[in-house]
mmCIF file with all atom_site columns, C-alpha atoms in Angstrom:
data_model
loop_
_atom_site.group_PDB
_atom_site.id
_atom_site.type_symbol
_atom_site.label_atom_id
_atom_site.label_alt_id
_atom_site.label_comp_id
_atom_site.label_asym_id
_atom_site.label_entity_id
_atom_site.label_seq_id
_atom_site.pdbx_PDB_ins_code
_atom_site.Cartn_x
_atom_site.Cartn_y
_atom_site.Cartn_z
_atom_site.occupancy
_atom_site.B_iso_or_equiv
_atom_site.pdbx_formal_charge
_atom_site.auth_seq_id
_atom_site.auth_comp_id
_atom_site.auth_asym_id
_atom_site.auth_atom_id
_atom_site.pdbx_PDB_model_num
ATOM 1   C CA . UNK A 1 1   ? -146.137 -60.839 -1.796 1.00 44.00 ? 1313 UNK A CA 1
ATOM 2   C CA . UNK A 1 2   ? -144.966 -63.502 0.689  1.00 47.00 ? 1314 UNK A CA 1
ATOM 3   C CA . UNK A 1 3   ? -146.153 -63.089 4.273  1.00 53.00 ? 1315 UNK A CA 1
ATOM 4   C CA . UNK A 1 4   ? -142.697 -62.201 5.564  1.00 59.00 ? 1316 UNK A CA 1
ATOM 5   C CA . UNK A 1 5   ? -142.298 -59.371 3.025  1.00 53.00 ? 1317 UNK A CA 1
ATOM 6   C CA . UNK A 1 6   ? -145.769 -57.966 3.629  1.00 53.00 ? 1318 UNK A CA 1
ATOM 7   C CA . UNK A 1 7   ? -145.238 -58.193 7.391  1.00 58.00 ? 1319 UNK A CA 1
ATOM 8   C CA . UNK A 1 8   ? -141.904 -56.362 7.043  1.00 50.00 ? 1320 UNK A CA 1
ATOM 9   C CA . UNK A 1 9   ? -143.549 -53.675 4.897  1.00 45.00 ? 1321 UNK A CA 1
ATOM 10  C CA . UNK A 1 10  ? -146.294 -53.201 7.528  1.00 52.00 ? 1322 UNK A CA 1
ATOM 11  C CA . UNK A 1 11  ? -143.694 -52.882 10.293 1.00 51.00 ? 1323 UNK A CA 1
ATOM 12  C CA . UNK A 1 12  ? -141.662 -50.408 8.194  1.00 48.00 ? 1324 UNK A CA 1
ATOM 13  C CA . UNK A 1 13  ? -144.778 -48.270 7.680  1.00 48.00 ? 1325 UNK A CA 1
ATOM 14  C CA . UNK A 1 14  ? -145.510 -48.348 11.417 1.00 52.00 ? 1326 UNK A CA 1
ATOM 15  C CA . UNK A 1 15  ? -141.916 -47.357 12.202 1.00 52.00 ? 1327 UNK A CA 1
ATOM 16  C CA . UNK A 1 16  ? -142.062 -44.473 9.751  1.00 52.00 ? 1328 UNK A CA 1
ATOM 17  C CA . UNK A 1 17  ? -145.370 -43.466 11.326 1.00 57.00 ? 1329 UNK A CA 1
ATOM 18  C CA . UNK A 1 18  ? -143.394 -43.000 14.542 1.00 58.00 ? 1330 UNK A CA 1
ATOM 19  C CA . UNK A 1 19  ? -141.065 -40.586 12.761 1.00 58.00 ? 1331 UNK A CA 1
ATOM 20  C CA . UNK A 1 20  ? -144.049 -38.587 11.558 1.00 58.00 ? 1332 UNK A CA 1
ATOM 21  C CA . UNK A 1 21  ? -145.924 -38.777 14.855 1.00 55.00 ? 1333 UNK A CA 1
ATOM 22  C CA . UNK A 1 22  ? -143.059 -37.771 17.116 1.00 54.00 ? 1334 UNK A CA 1
ATOM 23  C CA . UNK A 1 23  ? -141.358 -35.243 14.881 1.00 58.00 ? 1335 UNK A CA 1
ATOM 24  C CA . UNK A 1 24  ? -143.841 -34.182 12.203 1.00 66.00 ? 1336 UNK A CA 1
ATOM 25  C CA . UNK A 1 25  ? -141.510 -35.292 9.436  1.00 77.00 ? 1337 UNK A CA 1
ATOM 26  C CA . UNK A 1 26  ? -142.696 -34.881 5.860  1.00 82.00 ? 1338 UNK A CA 1
ATOM 27  C CA . UNK A 1 27  ? -142.719 -37.638 3.249  1.00 86.00 ? 1339 UNK A CA 1
ATOM 28  C CA . UNK A 1 28  ? -139.541 -36.233 1.675  1.00 89.00 ? 1340 UNK A CA 1
ATOM 29  C CA . UNK A 1 29  ? -137.806 -36.243 5.067  1.00 90.00 ? 1341 UNK A CA 1
ATOM 30  C CA . UNK A 1 30  ? -138.653 -39.919 5.455  1.00 87.00 ? 1342 UNK A CA 1
ATOM 31  C CA . UNK A 1 31  ? -137.409 -40.657 1.915  1.00 91.00 ? 1343 UNK A CA 1
ATOM 32  C CA . UNK A 1 32  ? -134.119 -38.903 2.666  1.00 93.00 ? 1344 UNK A CA 1
ATOM 33  C CA . UNK A 1 33  ? -133.732 -40.722 5.974  1.00 90.00 ? 1345 UNK A CA 1
ATOM 34  C CA . UNK A 1 34  ? -134.418 -44.047 4.240  1.00 89.00 ? 1346 UNK A CA 1
ATOM 35  C CA . UNK A 1 35  ? -131.833 -43.226 1.538  1.00 94.00 ? 1347 UNK A CA 1
ATOM 36  C CA . UNK A 1 36  ? -129.218 -42.442 4.176  1.00 94.00 ? 1348 UNK A CA 1
ATOM 37  C CA . UNK A 1 37  ? -129.982 -45.664 6.058  1.00 90.00 ? 1349 UNK A CA 1
ATOM 38  C CA . UNK A 1 38  ? -129.677 -47.705 2.858  1.00 91.00 ? 1350 UNK A CA 1
ATOM 39  C CA . UNK A 1 39  ? -126.451 -45.996 1.708  1.00 93.00 ? 1351 UNK A CA 1
ATOM 40  C CA . UNK A 1 40  ? -123.209 -47.805 2.424  1.00 91.00 ? 1352 UNK A CA 1
ATOM 41  C CA . UNK A 1 41  ? -121.349 -44.565 3.149  1.00 94.00 ? 1353 UNK A CA 1
ATOM 42  C CA . UNK A 1 42  ? -122.352 -41.095 4.339  1.00 96.00 ? 1354 UNK A CA 1
ATOM 43  C CA . UNK A 1 43  ? -123.795 -38.907 1.560  1.00 96.00 ? 1355 UNK A CA 1
ATOM 44  C CA . UNK A 1 44  ? -123.405 -35.290 0.555  1.00 96.00 ? 1356 UNK A CA 1
ATOM 45  C CA . UNK A 1 45  ? -126.530 -33.218 -0.032 1.00 97.00 ? 1357 UNK A CA 1
ATOM 46  C CA . UNK A 1 46  ? -125.940 -33.530 -3.795 1.00 97.00 ? 1358 UNK A CA 1
ATOM 47  C CA . UNK A 1 47  ? -125.738 -37.329 -3.558 1.00 97.00 ? 1359 UNK A CA 1
ATOM 48  C CA . UNK A 1 48  ? -128.835 -37.410 -1.389 1.00 97.00 ? 1360 UNK A CA 1
ATOM 49  C CA . UNK A 1 49  ? -130.722 -35.170 -3.816 1.00 97.00 ? 1361 UNK A CA 1
ATOM 50  C CA . UNK A 1 50  ? -129.841 -37.600 -6.630 1.00 96.00 ? 1362 UNK A CA 1
ATOM 51  C CA . UNK A 1 51  ? -130.929 -40.580 -4.497 1.00 96.00 ? 1363 UNK A CA 1
ATOM 52  C CA . UNK A 1 52  ? -134.399 -39.105 -3.881 1.00 96.00 ? 1364 UNK A CA 1
ATOM 53  C CA . UNK A 1 53  ? -134.642 -37.422 -7.314 1.00 96.00 ? 1365 UNK A CA 1
ATOM 54  C CA . UNK A 1 54  ? -135.112 -33.890 -5.986 1.00 96.00 ? 1366 UNK A CA 1
ATOM 55  C CA . UNK A 1 55  ? -133.427 -30.531 -6.390 1.00 97.00 ? 1367 UNK A CA 1
ATOM 56  C CA . UNK A 1 56  ? -130.440 -29.873 -4.136 1.00 96.00 ? 1368 UNK A CA 1
ATOM 57  C CA . UNK A 1 57  ? -132.210 -27.036 -2.281 1.00 96.00 ? 1369 UNK A CA 1
ATOM 58  C CA . UNK A 1 58  ? -135.223 -29.272 -1.563 1.00 96.00 ? 1370 UNK A CA 1
ATOM 59  C CA . UNK A 1 59  ? -132.992 -32.081 -0.275 1.00 96.00 ? 1371 UNK A CA 1
ATOM 60  C CA . UNK A 1 60  ? -131.050 -29.549 1.817  1.00 96.00 ? 1372 UNK A CA 1
ATOM 61  C CA . UNK A 1 61  ? -134.239 -28.432 3.601  1.00 95.00 ? 1373 UNK A CA 1
ATOM 62  C CA . UNK A 1 62  ? -135.066 -32.077 4.406  1.00 94.00 ? 1374 UNK A CA 1
ATOM 63  C CA . UNK A 1 63  ? -131.514 -32.567 5.713  1.00 96.00 ? 1375 UNK A CA 1
ATOM 64  C CA . UNK A 1 64  ? -131.934 -29.523 7.974  1.00 95.00 ? 1376 UNK A CA 1
ATOM 65  C CA . UNK A 1 65  ? -135.175 -30.929 9.430  1.00 92.00 ? 1377 UNK A CA 1
ATOM 66  C CA . UNK A 1 66  ? -133.539 -34.336 9.972  1.00 92.00 ? 1378 UNK A CA 1
ATOM 67  C CA . UNK A 1 67  ? -130.542 -32.709 11.670 1.00 93.00 ? 1379 UNK A CA 1
ATOM 68  C CA . UNK A 1 68  ? -132.838 -30.639 13.881 1.00 90.00 ? 1380 UNK A CA 1
ATOM 69  C CA . UNK A 1 69  ? -134.716 -33.746 15.037 1.00 86.00 ? 1381 UNK A CA 1
ATOM 70  C CA . UNK A 1 70  ? -131.467 -35.640 15.645 1.00 87.00 ? 1382 UNK A CA 1
ATOM 71  C CA . UNK A 1 71  ? -132.196 -38.360 13.079 1.00 88.00 ? 1383 UNK A CA 1
ATOM 72  C CA . UNK A 1 72  ? -129.013 -37.729 11.140 1.00 93.00 ? 1384 UNK A CA 1
ATOM 73  C CA . UNK A 1 73  ? -125.513 -36.524 11.898 1.00 94.00 ? 1385 UNK A CA 1
ATOM 74  C CA . UNK A 1 74  ? -123.244 -34.192 9.945  1.00 96.00 ? 1386 UNK A CA 1
ATOM 75  C CA . UNK A 1 75  ? -119.508 -34.725 9.513  1.00 96.00 ? 1387 UNK A CA 1
ATOM 76  C CA . UNK A 1 76  ? -116.992 -32.399 7.944  1.00 95.00 ? 1388 UNK A CA 1
ATOM 77  C CA . UNK A 1 77  ? -114.523 -33.795 5.390  1.00 95.00 ? 1389 UNK A CA 1
ATOM 78  C CA . UNK A 1 78  ? -111.458 -31.633 4.782  1.00 95.00 ? 1390 UNK A CA 1
ATOM 79  C CA . UNK A 1 79  ? -109.766 -31.375 1.380  1.00 94.00 ? 1391 UNK A CA 1
ATOM 80  C CA . UNK A 1 80  ? -105.955 -31.739 1.408  1.00 93.00 ? 1392 UNK A CA 1
ATOM 81  C CA . UNK A 1 81  ? -105.563 -28.461 -0.492 1.00 93.00 ? 1393 UNK A CA 1
ATOM 82  C CA . UNK A 1 82  ? -107.914 -26.602 1.874  1.00 92.00 ? 1394 UNK A CA 1
ATOM 83  C CA . UNK A 1 83  ? -111.650 -26.291 2.103  1.00 95.00 ? 1395 UNK A CA 1
ATOM 84  C CA . UNK A 1 84  ? -114.187 -28.854 3.211  1.00 96.00 ? 1396 UNK A CA 1
ATOM 85  C CA . UNK A 1 85  ? -117.579 -30.390 2.557  1.00 95.00 ? 1397 UNK A CA 1
ATOM 86  C CA . UNK A 1 86  ? -120.216 -32.088 4.696  1.00 96.00 ? 1398 UNK A CA 1
ATOM 87  C CA . UNK A 1 87  ? -121.562 -35.620 4.610  1.00 96.00 ? 1399 UNK A CA 1
ATOM 88  C CA . UNK A 1 88  ? -124.608 -36.969 6.411  1.00 97.00 ? 1400 UNK A CA 1
ATOM 89  C CA . UNK A 1 89  ? -125.372 -40.326 7.987  1.00 95.00 ? 1401 UNK A CA 1
ATOM 90  C CA . UNK A 1 90  ? -128.182 -41.712 10.142 1.00 91.00 ? 1402 UNK A CA 1
ATOM 91  C CA . UNK A 1 91  ? -127.902 -41.403 13.906 1.00 89.00 ? 1403 UNK A CA 1
ATOM 92  C CA . UNK A 1 92  ? -127.594 -44.646 15.864 1.00 85.00 ? 1404 UNK A CA 1
ATOM 93  C CA . UNK A 1 93  ? -131.149 -46.087 16.071 1.00 77.00 ? 1405 UNK A CA 1
ATOM 94  C CA . UNK A 1 94  ? -130.822 -46.647 19.834 1.00 80.00 ? 1406 UNK A CA 1
ATOM 95  C CA . UNK A 1 95  ? -130.185 -42.917 20.341 1.00 81.00 ? 1407 UNK A CA 1
ATOM 96  C CA . UNK A 1 96  ? -133.264 -42.079 18.273 1.00 73.00 ? 1408 UNK A CA 1
ATOM 97  C CA . UNK A 1 97  ? -135.339 -44.628 20.193 1.00 75.00 ? 1409 UNK A CA 1
ATOM 98  C CA . UNK A 1 98  ? -134.105 -43.258 23.542 1.00 81.00 ? 1410 UNK A CA 1
ATOM 99  C CA . UNK A 1 99  ? -135.109 -39.741 22.509 1.00 79.00 ? 1411 UNK A CA 1
ATOM 100 C CA . UNK A 1 100 ? -138.552 -40.896 21.371 1.00 75.00 ? 1412 UNK A CA 1
ATOM 101 C CA . UNK A 1 101 ? -138.998 -42.742 24.677 1.00 82.00 ? 1413 UNK A CA 1
ATOM 102 C CA . UNK A 1 102 ? -138.056 -39.562 26.572 1.00 85.00 ? 1414 UNK A CA 1
ATOM 103 C CA . UNK A 1 103 ? -140.548 -37.552 24.509 1.00 78.00 ? 1415 UNK A CA 1
ATOM 104 C CA . UNK A 1 104 ? -143.245 -40.163 25.161 1.00 79.00 ? 1416 UNK A CA 1
ATOM 105 C CA . UNK A 1 105 ? -142.548 -40.101 28.902 1.00 86.00 ? 1417 UNK A CA 1
ATOM 106 C CA . UNK A 1 106 ? -142.739 -36.291 28.913 1.00 84.00 ? 1418 UNK A CA 1
ATOM 107 C CA . UNK A 1 107 ? -146.016 -36.402 26.975 1.00 81.00 ? 1419 UNK A CA 1
ATOM 108 C CA . UNK A 1 108 ? -147.449 -39.035 29.304 1.00 82.00 ? 1420 UNK A CA 1
ATOM 109 C CA . UNK A 1 109 ? -146.543 -36.953 32.369 1.00 88.00 ? 1421 UNK A CA 1
ATOM 110 C CA . UNK A 1 110 ? -148.076 -33.823 30.807 1.00 87.00 ? 1422 UNK A CA 1
ATOM 111 C CA . UNK A 1 111 ? -151.298 -35.682 29.913 1.00 85.00 ? 1423 UNK A CA 1
ATOM 112 C CA . UNK A 1 112 ? -151.521 -37.045 33.459 1.00 87.00 ? 1424 UNK A CA 1
ATOM 113 C CA . UNK A 1 113 ? -151.177 -33.517 34.815 1.00 90.00 ? 1425 UNK A CA 1
ATOM 114 C CA . UNK A 1 114 ? -153.870 -32.196 32.457 1.00 89.00 ? 1426 UNK A CA 1
ATOM 115 C CA . UNK A 1 115 ? -156.234 -35.027 33.408 1.00 90.00 ? 1427 UNK A CA 1
ATOM 116 C CA . UNK A 1 116 ? -155.705 -34.243 37.084 1.00 89.00 ? 1428 UNK A CA 1
ATOM 117 C CA . UNK A 1 117 ? -156.364 -30.545 36.459 1.00 89.00 ? 1429 UNK A CA 1
ATOM 118 C CA . UNK A 1 118 ? -159.541 -31.463 34.554 1.00 89.00 ? 1430 UNK A CA 1
ATOM 119 C CA . UNK A 1 119 ? -160.740 -33.662 37.397 1.00 88.00 ? 1431 UNK A CA 1
ATOM 120 C CA . UNK A 1 120 ? -159.968 -31.010 40.032 1.00 88.00 ? 1432 UNK A CA 1
ATOM 121 C CA . UNK A 1 121 ? -161.714 -28.278 38.066 1.00 86.00 ? 1433 UNK A CA 1
ATOM 122 C CA . UNK A 1 122 ? -164.908 -30.207 37.414 1.00 85.00 ? 1434 UNK A CA 1
ATOM 123 C CA . UNK A 1 123 ? -165.110 -31.795 40.864 1.00 82.00 ? 1435 UNK A CA 1
ATOM 124 C CA . UNK A 1 124 ? -165.073 -28.270 42.291 1.00 74.00 ? 1436 UNK A CA 1
ATOM 125 C CA . UNK A 1 125 ? -167.742 -27.200 39.788 1.00 66.00 ? 1437 UNK A CA 1
ATOM 126 C CA . UNK A 1 126 ? -170.007 -30.068 40.854 1.00 65.00 ? 1438 UNK A CA 1
ATOM 127 C CA . UNK A 1 127 ? -169.680 -29.229 44.537 1.00 63.00 ? 1439 UNK A CA 1
ATOM 128 C CA . UNK A 1 128 ? -170.499 -25.530 43.995 1.00 62.00 ? 1440 UNK A CA 1
ATOM 129 C CA . UNK A 1 129 ? -173.289 -26.035 41.458 1.00 57.00 ? 1441 UNK A CA 1
ATOM 130 C CA . UNK A 1 130 ? -176.807 -25.349 42.764 1.00 62.00 ? 1442 UNK A CA 1
ATOM 131 C CA . UNK A 1 131 ? -178.932 -28.430 43.381 1.00 60.00 ? 1443 UNK A CA 1
ATOM 132 C CA . UNK A 1 132 ? -181.556 -29.130 40.752 1.00 61.00 ? 1444 UNK A CA 1
ATOM 133 C CA . UNK A 1 133 ? -185.028 -29.395 42.239 1.00 62.00 ? 1445 UNK A CA 1
ATOM 134 C CA . UNK A 1 134 ? -187.350 -32.094 40.973 1.00 57.00 ? 1446 UNK A CA 1
#
């Protein structure tokens, strides 16, 4: 594999690791997201199920997780004679990145708070602990 292809594959794996790390997405969720990104047009659940070679109900559950995390968007297409169906497409990558950055900032602030609480708790413990005689 040429260096550029192997480097791209490594970066793709790291990017998908972000999806798993931030949102706990399953392998199937990542496959569905990848299929939607690679598709030229939005896909129905049936089309997506065919693309990832899974049952419709299995693909539908992955779509629900991707919708919940904001990675994909749902649009309604109306039939002329009445009725409708839904198609799915990936959310703009900058929106996804902004959300991950917000989550990271929130996590960082929470960790800083927990570290401060840890330090306060154990500094107090040290000052109230009896002295050890030698």
